[in-house]
Tab-separated table of C-alpha atoms and ligand atoms in Angstrom:
chain	number	residue	atom	x	y	z
A	1	UNK	CA	-36.925	-22.759	-17.441
A	2	UNK	CA	-36.011	-26.202	-18.690
A	3	UNK	CA	-32.959	-27.965	-17.332
A	4	UNK	CA	-31.139	-27.390	-20.595
A	5	UNK	CA	-31.592	-23.660	-20.360
A	6	UNK	CA	-30.146	-23.755	-16.861
A	7	UNK	CA	-26.958	-25.352	-18.091
A	8	UNK	CA	-24.135	-22.849	-18.357
A	9	UNK	CA	-22.181	-22.931	-21.559
A	10	UNK	CA	-18.512	-22.097	-21.570
A	11	UNK	CA	-19.466	-18.626	-22.772
A	12	UNK	CA	-21.766	-17.904	-19.814
A	13	UNK	CA	-19.753	-19.555	-17.023
A	14	UNK	CA	-18.730	-17.198	-14.240
A	15	UNK	CA	-15.105	-16.013	-14.542
A	16	UNK	CA	-13.421	-15.428	-11.211
A	17	UNK	CA	-10.597	-13.078	-10.254
A	18	UNK	CA	-7.019	-14.380	-10.013
A	19	UNK	CA	-6.084	-16.116	-6.742
A	20	UNK	CA	-4.309	-13.785	-4.359
A	21	UNK	CA	-5.436	-10.674	-6.273
A	22	UNK	CA	-8.334	-8.843	-4.693
A	23	UNK	CA	-10.985	-6.352	-5.693
A	24	UNK	CA	-11.222	-3.215	-3.642
A	25	UNK	CA	-14.942	-3.181	-2.911
A	26	UNK	CA	-16.944	0.037	-2.477
A	27	UNK	CA	-17.515	-0.803	1.206
A	28	UNK	CA	-13.749	-0.615	1.841
A	29	UNK	CA	-12.940	2.272	-0.499
A	30	UNK	CA	-13.457	4.918	2.205
A	31	UNK	CA	-10.840	3.264	4.443
A	32	UNK	CA	-8.282	3.239	1.639
A	33	UNK	CA	-9.083	6.860	0.840
A	34	UNK	CA	-8.529	7.750	4.506
A	35	UNK	CA	-5.153	5.978	4.560
A	36	UNK	CA	-4.099	7.605	1.279
A	37	UNK	CA	-5.086	10.994	2.665
A	38	UNK	CA	-2.950	10.523	5.791
A	39	UNK	CA	-0.023	9.339	3.636
A	40	UNK	CA	-0.257	12.368	1.374
A	41	UNK	CA	-0.163	14.705	4.394
A	42	UNK	CA	2.800	12.778	5.834
A	43	UNK	CA	4.860	13.084	2.654
A	44	UNK	CA	4.105	16.802	2.463
A	45	UNK	CA	5.150	17.292	6.103
A	46	UNK	CA	8.611	15.867	5.325
A	47	UNK	CA	9.093	17.426	1.875
A	48	UNK	CA	8.714	14.287	-0.268
A	49	UNK	CA	7.811	14.512	-3.961
A	50	UNK	CA	5.631	11.986	-5.777
A	51	UNK	CA	7.104	9.758	-8.482
A	52	UNK	CA	5.079	7.147	-10.367
A	53	UNK	CA	6.875	4.462	-12.337
A	54	UNK	CA	5.168	1.953	-14.671
A	55	UNK	CA	3.858	-1.344	-13.310
A	56	UNK	CA	5.863	-3.211	-15.964
A	57	UNK	CA	9.658	-2.932	-16.103
A	58	UNK	CA	12.445	-4.769	-17.912
A	59	UNK	CA	13.108	-7.936	-15.859
A	60	UNK	CA	16.769	-6.856	-15.518
A	61	UNK	CA	15.697	-3.928	-13.288
A	62	UNK	CA	14.732	-6.380	-10.554
A	63	UNK	CA	17.298	-9.092	-11.308
A	64	UNK	CA	20.075	-6.600	-10.922
A	65	UNK	CA	18.366	-4.377	-8.344
A	66	UNK	CA	16.965	-6.892	-5.872
A	67	UNK	CA	19.627	-9.538	-6.587
A	68	UNK	CA	19.510	-12.863	-8.484
A	69	UNK	CA	19.732	-14.978	-5.325
A	70	UNK	CA	16.647	-13.744	-3.524
A	71	UNK	CA	13.249	-15.386	-3.096
A	72	UNK	CA	11.629	-12.568	-5.055
A	73	UNK	CA	13.820	-12.942	-8.146
A	74	UNK	CA	14.248	-16.721	-7.909
A	75	UNK	CA	10.614	-17.668	-7.564
A	76	UNK	CA	8.135	-14.870	-7.039
A	77	UNK	CA	8.233	-12.627	-10.097
A	78	UNK	CA	5.513	-12.461	-12.731
A	79	UNK	CA	7.761	-12.343	-15.776
A	80	UNK	CA	6.852	-12.721	-19.414
A	81	UNK	CA	8.181	-12.095	-22.872
A	82	UNK	CA	6.895	-9.183	-24.914
A	83	UNK	CA	5.113	-10.946	-27.756
A	84	UNK	CA	6.369	-8.548	-30.396
A	85	UNK	CA	10.027	-7.909	-29.622
A	86	UNK	CA	10.844	-10.730	-27.214
A	87	UNK	CA	11.872	-8.297	-24.451
A	88	UNK	CA	11.848	-9.870	-20.962
A	89	UNK	CA	9.357	-7.943	-18.816
A	90	UNK	CA	8.209	-8.216	-15.185
A	91	UNK	CA	5.275	-6.925	-13.147
A	92	UNK	CA	7.081	-4.948	-10.447
A	93	UNK	CA	7.443	-6.917	-7.187
A	94	UNK	CA	8.580	-3.803	-5.281
A	95	UNK	CA	9.206	-0.120	-5.847
A	96	UNK	CA	12.820	0.673	-4.961
A	97	UNK	CA	14.661	-0.811	-7.966
A	98	UNK	CA	12.153	0.821	-10.332
A	99	UNK	CA	12.455	4.204	-8.601
A	100	UNK	CA	16.248	4.006	-8.899
A	101	UNK	CA	15.930	3.076	-12.582
A	102	UNK	CA	13.763	6.141	-13.124
A	103	UNK	CA	15.976	8.460	-11.064
A	104	UNK	CA	18.994	7.473	-13.161
A	105	UNK	CA	17.150	7.618	-16.478
A	106	UNK	CA	15.634	11.034	-15.735
A	107	UNK	CA	18.734	12.487	-14.089
A	108	UNK	CA	16.684	13.338	-11.005
A	109	UNK	CA	19.529	13.655	-8.500
A	110	UNK	CA	21.808	15.534	-10.856
A	111	UNK	CA	21.267	18.769	-8.937
A	112	UNK	CA	21.321	17.303	-5.452
A	113	UNK	CA	19.502	14.910	-3.172
A	114	UNK	CA	15.809	14.092	-3.554
A	115	UNK	CA	13.089	12.791	-1.271
A	116	UNK	CA	10.584	10.756	-3.269
A	117	UNK	CA	7.440	8.786	-2.496
A	118	UNK	CA	5.290	6.353	-4.430
A	119	UNK	CA	2.335	4.061	-4.027
A	120	UNK	CA	0.691	1.375	-6.129
A	121	UNK	CA	0.196	-2.320	-6.790
A	122	UNK	CA	3.115	-4.770	-6.519
A	123	UNK	CA	3.102	-8.413	-7.626
A	124	UNK	CA	4.724	-11.445	-5.994
A	125	UNK	CA	3.870	-15.057	-6.708
A	126	UNK	CA	3.695	-16.144	-3.050
A	127	UNK	CA	1.277	-18.578	-1.420
A	128	UNK	CA	-1.708	-16.391	-0.535
A	129	UNK	CA	-2.782	-16.221	3.110
A	130	UNK	CA	-4.002	-13.588	5.533
A	131	UNK	CA	-1.881	-10.472	4.926
A	132	UNK	CA	-0.019	-12.052	1.990
A	133	UNK	CA	-1.326	-11.505	-1.506
A	134	UNK	CA	-0.092	-11.881	-5.059
A	135	UNK	CA	-1.176	-8.371	-5.890
A	136	UNK	CA	-0.722	-6.058	-2.924
A	137	UNK	CA	-0.174	-2.341	-2.511
A	138	UNK	CA	2.828	-0.553	-1.136
A	139	UNK	CA	3.391	2.983	0.004
A	140	UNK	CA	7.099	3.745	-0.046
A	141	UNK	CA	9.573	6.572	0.427
A	142	UNK	CA	13.100	6.824	-0.960
A	143	UNK	CA	15.619	9.481	0.106
A	144	UNK	CA	18.347	9.617	-2.544
A	145	UNK	CA	21.706	11.327	-2.297
A	146	UNK	CA	21.944	11.576	1.507
A	147	UNK	CA	24.830	9.800	3.223
A	148	UNK	CA	24.454	10.606	6.922
A	149	UNK	CA	22.664	8.795	9.740
A	150	UNK	CA	20.324	11.799	10.111
A	151	UNK	CA	18.238	10.703	7.121
A	152	UNK	CA	18.087	7.098	8.380
A	153	UNK	CA	16.669	8.476	11.631
A	154	UNK	CA	14.326	10.887	9.855
A	155	UNK	CA	12.709	8.227	7.678
A	156	UNK	CA	12.172	6.120	10.800
A	157	UNK	CA	10.581	9.088	12.606
A	158	UNK	CA	8.315	9.450	9.627
A	159	UNK	CA	7.144	5.866	10.045
A	160	UNK	CA	6.530	6.339	13.748
A	161	UNK	CA	4.535	9.502	13.042
A	162	UNK	CA	2.455	7.520	10.581
A	163	UNK	CA	1.587	4.791	13.102
A	164	UNK	CA	0.652	7.500	15.602
A	165	UNK	CA	-1.537	9.328	13.070
A	166	UNK	CA	-3.302	6.094	12.207
A	167	UNK	CA	-3.850	5.231	15.859
A	168	UNK	CA	-1.802	2.022	15.653
A	169	UNK	CA	-0.474	0.739	18.928
A	170	UNK	CA	1.956	-2.085	19.611
A	171	UNK	CA	4.015	-1.608	16.437
A	172	UNK	CA	7.618	-2.473	17.330
A	173	UNK	CA	10.694	-1.207	15.542
A	174	UNK	CA	13.495	-3.714	14.958
A	175	UNK	CA	16.775	-2.451	13.637
A	176	UNK	CA	20.124	-3.872	12.556
A	177	UNK	CA	23.213	-2.887	10.625
A	178	UNK	CA	24.419	-4.900	7.637
A	179	UNK	CA	27.702	-2.992	7.542
A	180	UNK	CA	29.665	-2.723	4.302
A	181	UNK	CA	30.549	-5.342	1.686
A	182	UNK	CA	34.006	-6.187	3.130
A	183	UNK	CA	32.553	-6.602	6.621
A	184	UNK	CA	29.838	-8.849	5.266
A	185	UNK	CA	32.499	-10.901	3.415
A	186	UNK	CA	34.460	-11.499	6.625
A	187	UNK	CA	31.243	-12.422	8.411
A	188	UNK	CA	30.224	-14.636	5.513
A	189	UNK	CA	33.444	-16.640	5.718
A	190	UNK	CA	32.878	-17.189	9.451
A	191	UNK	CA	29.237	-18.026	8.831
A	192	UNK	CA	29.921	-20.548	6.050
A	193	UNK	CA	32.549	-22.255	8.177
A	194	UNK	CA	30.080	-22.418	11.124
A	195	UNK	CA	27.251	-23.835	8.988
A	196	UNK	CA	29.616	-26.267	7.205
A	197	UNK	CA	30.622	-27.634	10.595
A	198	UNK	CA	26.894	-28.120	11.296
A	199	UNK	CA	25.870	-29.133	7.759
A	200	UNK	CA	23.855	-32.133	8.931
A	201	UNK	CA	21.475	-29.849	10.825
A	202	UNK	CA	20.682	-27.656	7.784
A	203	UNK	CA	17.345	-28.063	5.997
A	204	UNK	CA	17.242	-28.372	2.213
A	205	UNK	CA	16.633	-24.673	1.578
A	206	UNK	CA	19.512	-23.690	3.842
A	207	UNK	CA	21.916	-26.172	2.227
A	208	UNK	CA	21.233	-24.478	-1.082
A	209	UNK	CA	21.607	-21.029	0.480
A	210	UNK	CA	24.909	-22.069	2.048
A	211	UNK	CA	26.359	-22.074	-1.487
A	212	UNK	CA	24.525	-19.026	-2.815
A	213	UNK	CA	23.534	-16.606	-0.032
A	214	UNK	CA	24.459	-17.900	3.457
A	215	UNK	CA	23.255	-14.704	5.154
A	216	UNK	CA	19.716	-15.644	4.184
A	217	UNK	CA	19.955	-18.836	6.293
A	218	UNK	CA	19.607	-16.488	9.271
A	219	UNK	CA	16.228	-15.503	7.866
A	220	UNK	CA	14.919	-19.097	7.965
A	221	UNK	CA	11.555	-19.512	9.678
A	222	UNK	CA	12.067	-23.285	10.124
A	223	UNK	CA	11.691	-23.949	13.897
A	224	UNK	CA	14.117	-26.891	13.680
A	225	UNK	CA	16.874	-24.507	12.558
A	226	UNK	CA	16.408	-21.855	15.249
A	227	UNK	CA	18.907	-23.298	17.768
A	228	UNK	CA	21.626	-23.484	15.126
A	229	UNK	CA	20.881	-19.943	13.938
A	230	UNK	CA	21.033	-18.564	17.496
A	231	UNK	CA	24.599	-19.803	17.853
A	232	UNK	CA	25.828	-18.459	14.479
A	233	UNK	CA	28.475	-15.696	14.303
A	234	UNK	CA	26.810	-12.279	14.277
A	235	UNK	CA	27.483	-9.670	11.640
A	236	UNK	CA	27.434	-6.912	14.285
A	237	UNK	CA	30.663	-8.385	15.683
A	238	UNK	CA	32.344	-7.902	12.288
A	239	UNK	CA	31.446	-4.236	11.809
A	240	UNK	CA	34.314	-1.769	11.523
A	241	UNK	CA	34.565	1.612	13.206
A	242	UNK	CA	32.755	3.627	10.507
A	243	UNK	CA	29.802	1.266	10.299
A	244	UNK	CA	29.445	1.156	14.068
A	245	UNK	CA	29.627	4.938	14.222
A	246	UNK	CA	26.794	5.240	11.699
A	247	UNK	CA	24.692	2.649	13.514
A	248	UNK	CA	25.236	4.283	16.898
A	249	UNK	CA	24.396	7.726	15.527
A	250	UNK	CA	21.074	6.442	14.164
A	251	UNK	CA	20.249	4.932	17.544
A	252	UNK	CA	21.202	8.122	19.405
A	253	UNK	CA	18.914	10.208	17.177
A	254	UNK	CA	16.065	7.739	17.649
A	255	UNK	CA	16.538	7.786	21.383
A	256	UNK	CA	16.573	11.595	21.460
A	257	UNK	CA	13.199	11.467	19.699
A	258	UNK	CA	11.791	8.867	22.101
A	259	UNK	CA	11.567	6.150	19.475
A	260	UNK	CA	12.125	2.805	21.163
A	261	UNK	CA	13.806	0.147	19.041
A	262	UNK	CA	15.133	-3.327	19.480
A	263	UNK	CA	18.388	-4.408	17.862
A	264	UNK	CA	17.693	-7.638	16.031
A	265	UNK	CA	21.046	-9.053	14.837
A	266	UNK	CA	19.153	-11.578	12.694
A	267	UNK	CA	17.321	-8.971	10.666
A	268	UNK	CA	18.817	-9.314	7.172
A	269	UNK	CA	15.867	-8.389	4.878
A	270	UNK	CA	14.942	-10.326	1.765
A	271	UNK	CA	16.447	-7.990	-0.824
A	272	UNK	CA	20.140	-7.794	-1.642
A	273	UNK	CA	20.647	-4.065	-2.093
A	274	UNK	CA	21.005	-3.084	1.555
A	275	UNK	CA	24.031	-1.938	3.556
A	276	UNK	CA	24.368	-0.315	7.011
A	277	UNK	CA	20.982	0.401	8.640
A	278	UNK	CA	18.076	-1.992	8.043
A	279	UNK	CA	14.808	-2.030	9.962
A	280	UNK	CA	11.305	-3.438	10.115
A	281	UNK	CA	8.112	-2.535	11.941
A	282	UNK	CA	6.372	-5.611	13.303
A	283	UNK	CA	3.178	-6.396	15.157
A	284	UNK	CA	1.868	-9.505	16.909
A	285	UNK	CA	-1.717	-8.704	15.894
A	286	UNK	CA	-1.632	-10.040	12.341
A	287	UNK	CA	-0.488	-13.632	12.741
A	288	UNK	CA	2.316	-14.898	10.522
A	289	UNK	CA	2.467	-11.792	8.306
A	290	UNK	CA	3.290	-9.356	11.099
A	291	UNK	CA	5.785	-7.136	9.252
A	292	UNK	CA	3.870	-4.048	8.232
A	293	UNK	CA	6.833	-2.144	6.803
A	294	UNK	CA	10.550	-2.471	6.231
A	295	UNK	CA	13.497	-0.808	4.625
A	296	UNK	CA	16.967	0.537	5.142
A	297	UNK	CA	19.996	2.066	3.528
A	298	UNK	CA	20.987	0.883	0.053
A	299	UNK	CA	24.080	2.888	-0.875
A	300	UNK	CA	25.387	0.421	-3.516
A	301	UNK	CA	22.187	0.286	-5.596
A	302	UNK	CA	22.325	3.431	-7.723
A	303	UNK	CA	25.787	2.559	-9.044
A	304	UNK	CA	24.798	-1.091	-9.444
A	305	UNK	CA	21.885	0.049	-11.634
A	306	UNK	CA	24.235	2.025	-13.889
A	307	UNK	CA	24.051	5.464	-12.261
A	308	UNK	CA	26.729	7.659	-10.718
A	309	UNK	CA	27.345	6.302	-7.211
A	310	UNK	CA	25.108	8.005	-4.624
A	311	UNK	CA	23.879	6.938	-1.197
A	312	UNK	CA	20.193	6.270	-0.531
A	313	UNK	CA	17.726	4.862	1.936
A	314	UNK	CA	13.994	4.292	2.282
A	315	UNK	CA	11.208	2.004	3.368
A	316	UNK	CA	7.922	0.624	2.153
A	317	UNK	CA	4.814	-0.609	3.886
A	318	UNK	CA	2.116	-3.070	2.888
A	319	UNK	CA	-1.115	-1.099	2.732
A	320	UNK	CA	-3.362	-4.150	3.144
A	321	UNK	CA	-1.483	-5.122	6.313
A	322	UNK	CA	-1.699	-1.619	7.746
A	323	UNK	CA	-5.443	-1.436	7.026
A	324	UNK	CA	-5.938	-4.862	8.584
A	325	UNK	CA	-4.041	-3.719	11.671
A	326	UNK	CA	-6.180	-0.591	11.825
A	327	UNK	CA	-9.246	-2.836	11.704
A	328	UNK	CA	-7.922	-5.073	14.482
A	329	UNK	CA	-6.960	-2.031	16.593
A	330	UNK	CA	-10.381	-0.422	16.056
A	331	UNK	CA	-8.790	2.681	14.571
A	332	UNK	CA	-10.545	2.678	11.202
A	333	UNK	CA	-12.679	5.800	10.704
A	334	UNK	CA	-16.477	5.444	10.572
A	335	UNK	CA	-17.842	4.834	7.106
A	336	UNK	CA	-18.275	8.102	5.251
A	337	UNK	CA	-21.850	9.424	5.343
A	338	UNK	CA	-23.865	8.978	2.141
A	339	UNK	CA	-24.634	11.603	-0.472
A	340	UNK	CA	-26.395	14.873	0.375
A	341	UNK	CA	-29.478	14.672	-1.809
A	342	UNK	CA	-31.494	11.896	-3.471
A	343	UNK	CA	-33.810	13.068	-6.273
A	344	UNK	CA	-37.053	11.155	-6.948
A	345	UNK	CA	-39.359	11.518	-9.979
A	346	UNK	CA	-41.972	9.679	-12.030
A	347	UNK	CA	-40.314	9.591	-15.463
A	348	UNK	CA	-41.248	11.649	-18.543
A	349	UNK	CA	-41.318	15.395	-17.888
A	350	UNK	CA	-40.671	14.899	-14.199
A	351	UNK	CA	-37.432	13.082	-15.064
A	352	UNK	CA	-36.355	16.003	-17.246
A	353	UNK	CA	-37.029	18.467	-14.424
A	354	UNK	CA	-35.362	16.178	-11.843
A	355	UNK	CA	-32.244	15.784	-13.967
A	356	UNK	CA	-31.922	19.555	-14.432
A	357	UNK	CA	-32.283	20.077	-10.675
A	358	UNK	CA	-29.756	17.315	-9.893
A	359	UNK	CA	-27.198	18.935	-12.220
A	360	UNK	CA	-27.843	22.339	-10.628
A	361	UNK	CA	-27.220	20.847	-7.178
A	362	UNK	CA	-23.992	19.160	-8.306
A	363	UNK	CA	-22.764	22.408	-9.868
A	364	UNK	CA	-23.163	23.931	-6.400
A	365	UNK	CA	-20.962	21.181	-4.916
A	366	UNK	CA	-23.846	19.153	-3.449
A	367	UNK	CA	-23.460	15.360	-3.798
A	368	UNK	CA	-26.605	14.182	-5.526
A	369	UNK	CA	-28.005	10.843	-6.648
A	370	UNK	CA	-30.753	10.919	-9.253
A	371	UNK	CA	-33.036	7.907	-9.139
A	372	UNK	CA	-32.697	5.834	-12.319
A	373	UNK	CA	-35.246	2.994	-12.536
A	374	UNK	CA	-33.509	-0.387	-12.951
A	375	UNK	CA	-36.019	-1.441	-15.647
A	376	UNK	CA	-35.513	1.830	-17.516
A	377	UNK	CA	-39.228	2.607	-17.058
A	378	UNK	CA	-40.389	3.950	-13.700
A	379	UNK	CA	-40.877	2.949	-10.060
A	380	UNK	CA	-43.299	3.843	-7.288
A	381	UNK	CA	-42.352	6.648	-4.926
A	382	UNK	CA	-42.502	4.072	-2.119
A	383	UNK	CA	-39.734	1.942	-3.606
A	384	UNK	CA	-37.723	5.031	-4.568
A	385	UNK	CA	-38.009	6.313	-1.003
A	386	UNK	CA	-36.498	3.023	0.261
A	387	UNK	CA	-33.520	3.614	-2.034
A	388	UNK	CA	-33.276	7.215	-0.846
A	389	UNK	CA	-33.143	6.061	2.790
A	390	UNK	CA	-30.532	3.405	1.984
A	391	UNK	CA	-28.362	5.960	0.146
A	392	UNK	CA	-27.654	7.778	3.402
A	393	UNK	CA	-28.779	11.085	1.825
A	394	UNK	CA	-29.700	13.906	4.160
A	395	UNK	CA	-32.691	15.090	2.084
A	396	UNK	CA	-34.883	13.812	-0.722
A	397	UNK	CA	-36.085	16.111	-3.474
A	398	UNK	CA	-39.343	14.755	-4.922
A	399	UNK	CA	-40.786	15.820	-8.246
A	400	UNK	CA	-44.038	14.080	-9.246
A	401	UNK	CA	-46.560	15.157	-11.917
A	402	UNK	CA	-48.642	17.044	-9.307
A	403	UNK	CA	-45.616	18.987	-8.121
A	404	UNK	CA	-44.480	19.706	-11.667
A	405	UNK	CA	-47.924	21.022	-12.614
A	406	UNK	CA	-47.522	23.600	-9.853
A	407	UNK	CA	-43.840	24.251	-10.699
A	408	UNK	CA	-42.884	22.870	-7.326
A	409	UNK	CA	-40.880	20.097	-5.662
A	410	UNK	CA	-41.039	18.546	-2.218
A	411	UNK	CA	-38.039	18.464	0.107
A	412	UNK	CA	-38.059	15.682	2.693
A	413	UNK	CA	-35.726	15.416	5.678
A	414	UNK	CA	-34.365	11.844	5.700
A	415	UNK	CA	-32.012	11.846	8.674
A	416	UNK	CA	-33.881	13.961	11.229
A	417	UNK	CA	-37.576	14.751	11.709
A	418	UNK	CA	-38.919	13.363	8.425
A	419	UNK	CA	-40.564	16.728	7.743
A	420	UNK	CA	-41.698	17.269	4.148
A	421	UNK	CA	-42.504	20.614	2.545
A	422	UNK	CA	-43.224	22.130	-0.864
A	423	UNK	CA	-40.891	24.642	-2.463
A	424	UNK	CA	-40.929	26.409	-5.824
A	425	UNK	CA	-38.768	24.598	-8.414
A	426	UNK	CA	-36.480	27.573	-8.891
A	427	UNK	CA	-35.919	27.745	-5.148
A	428	UNK	CA	-34.888	24.115	-4.653
A	429	UNK	CA	-31.161	24.862	-4.734
A	430	UNK	CA	-31.401	27.714	-2.232
A	431	UNK	CA	-33.655	25.738	0.097
A	432	UNK	CA	-31.431	22.658	-0.074
A	433	UNK	CA	-28.345	24.718	0.772
A	434	UNK	CA	-30.180	26.302	3.749
A	435	UNK	CA	-31.311	22.888	4.953
A	436	UNK	CA	-27.837	21.317	4.610
A	437	UNK	CA	-26.129	24.230	6.351
A	438	UNK	CA	-28.799	24.174	9.085
A	439	UNK	CA	-28.449	20.417	9.673
A	440	UNK	CA	-24.646	20.638	9.884
A	441	UNK	CA	-24.727	23.370	12.576
B	1	LIG	P1	9.677	-5.616	1.518
B	1	LIG	O1	10.002	-5.911	2.939
B	1	LIG	O2	9.862	-6.693	0.543
B	1	LIG	O3	10.537	-4.341	1.145
B	1	LIG	O4	8.187	-5.108	1.423
B	1	LIG	C1	7.718	-4.014	2.188
B	1	LIG	C2	6.365	-4.345	2.806
B	1	LIG	O5	5.441	-4.757	1.801
B	1	LIG	C3	6.396	-5.519	3.775
B	1	LIG	O6	6.822	-5.122	5.045
B	1	LIG	C4	4.932	-5.942	3.787
B	1	LIG	O7	4.184	-5.122	4.675
B	1	LIG	C5	4.492	-5.651	2.360
B	1	LIG	N1	4.439	-6.895	1.568
B	1	LIG	C6	5.464	-7.565	1.007
B	1	LIG	N2	5.024	-8.663	0.358
B	1	LIG	C7	3.681	-8.694	0.529
B	1	LIG	C8	2.633	-9.570	0.085
B	1	LIG	N3	2.878	-10.634	-0.680
B	1	LIG	N4	1.356	-9.287	0.457
B	1	LIG	C9	1.071	-8.193	1.204
B	1	LIG	N5	2.019	-7.324	1.639
B	1	LIG	C10	3.304	-7.567	1.308
B	1	LIG	C11	10.512	-3.735	-0.068
B	1	LIG	O8	9.716	-3.978	-0.922
B	1	LIG	C12	11.546	-2.651	-0.211
B	1	LIG	N6	11.404	-2.069	-1.564
B	1	LIG	C13	11.396	-1.611	0.866
B	1	LIG	C14	12.378	-0.501	0.739
B	1	LIG	C15	12.147	0.732	0.235
B	1	LIG	N7	13.658	-0.559	1.065
B	1	LIG	C16	14.224	0.592	0.792
B	1	LIG	N8	13.313	1.388	0.263
């Protein structure tokens, strides 16, 4: 090739994926399938129903749902204008506001409370790092229409059961109560006055938050601010009798179920819809992005989104983080074994016979790969056999011209003895079933 031919034109240059948005590669697909399987069983065990909302929603769903003065709405949303009608749209950054939008629109809690679950990609324009992506996947549950502390405790039990099922150790539960709006207002006044007295010690972000959302100053990760935050008035001290009763009842139920938890008075969560119970599950194994799941009660949201007031609570977990933690804890399942049968042939009539056999095997529920030559022509049995071995198949079915002339095929054991024997073509299916059943006993 001349140098000129080597030069890539704009049309042939490689196009990469978007930063912070990852492919799910075949090598990892089995692990995701395992996690999804466990999640499906978990939701069934607690009577949750599946609800899928679109990836794109009107921007207002999140502005109003999550709150204007949150990191997500202020700087992390992928928003754009519909090019035809000018509608403001957003790739969903989380599931809860969208689920509530759908529940209201479809009248889903008209006849009583509902337990719902969802899963899918979410989008946040954050700086990508380990465990933090711009497209990530959440599994979430939302229990709508339940007011008591029993459901708060039950959704937490559900999370604990999940970590146990997945073999995750060292996941800690942190819990707090955000009380009700009037309690937060009283706390806010005390907080603003405290931070105003110490204004010189506030970083730039916190000075801005002091005007807009002072509670979020408590969420600051800036080490220089930690001393000041430690000394700030605590919301727990401003909770009234009802809120404390709810919080205590949740803790009593958790204790009765042997779920240890730590009260973290600084846990405020990054979304504005919460009241009363909030919680997060954290681990030290994943570096800076150690929160694998979080949630809480959000009684004001349904009314705020235009529905008839109804209480609700739920949580969501980051699937990438949970899978990463499973990897670190060594609790990922072994890779799934390969297919059952790999069918080899020499093209022409042998291909026709091989394809018919492969289809017959698949109809019987046997996972089968038919060799297809990369050049569209043919390949030696030796190179096909290498592919058969690499496929992880238990047996190879070989149909060459000699076999076909005798109306036969060869069956070769790939995982065990390597034995190879001839069988009549019409008996291949029966023989393969016998061999597979025999090797699984
Ligand atoms: P969240 O805390 O914003 O809550 O997100 C839930 C989980 O999603 C986090 O704990 C984390 O594991 C994962 N996550 C968040 N951002 C990223 C990211 N950029 N990359 C990877 N994983 C991430 C919510 O979204 C609420 N809707 C939870 C909820 C449900 N509250 C009540 N119901």
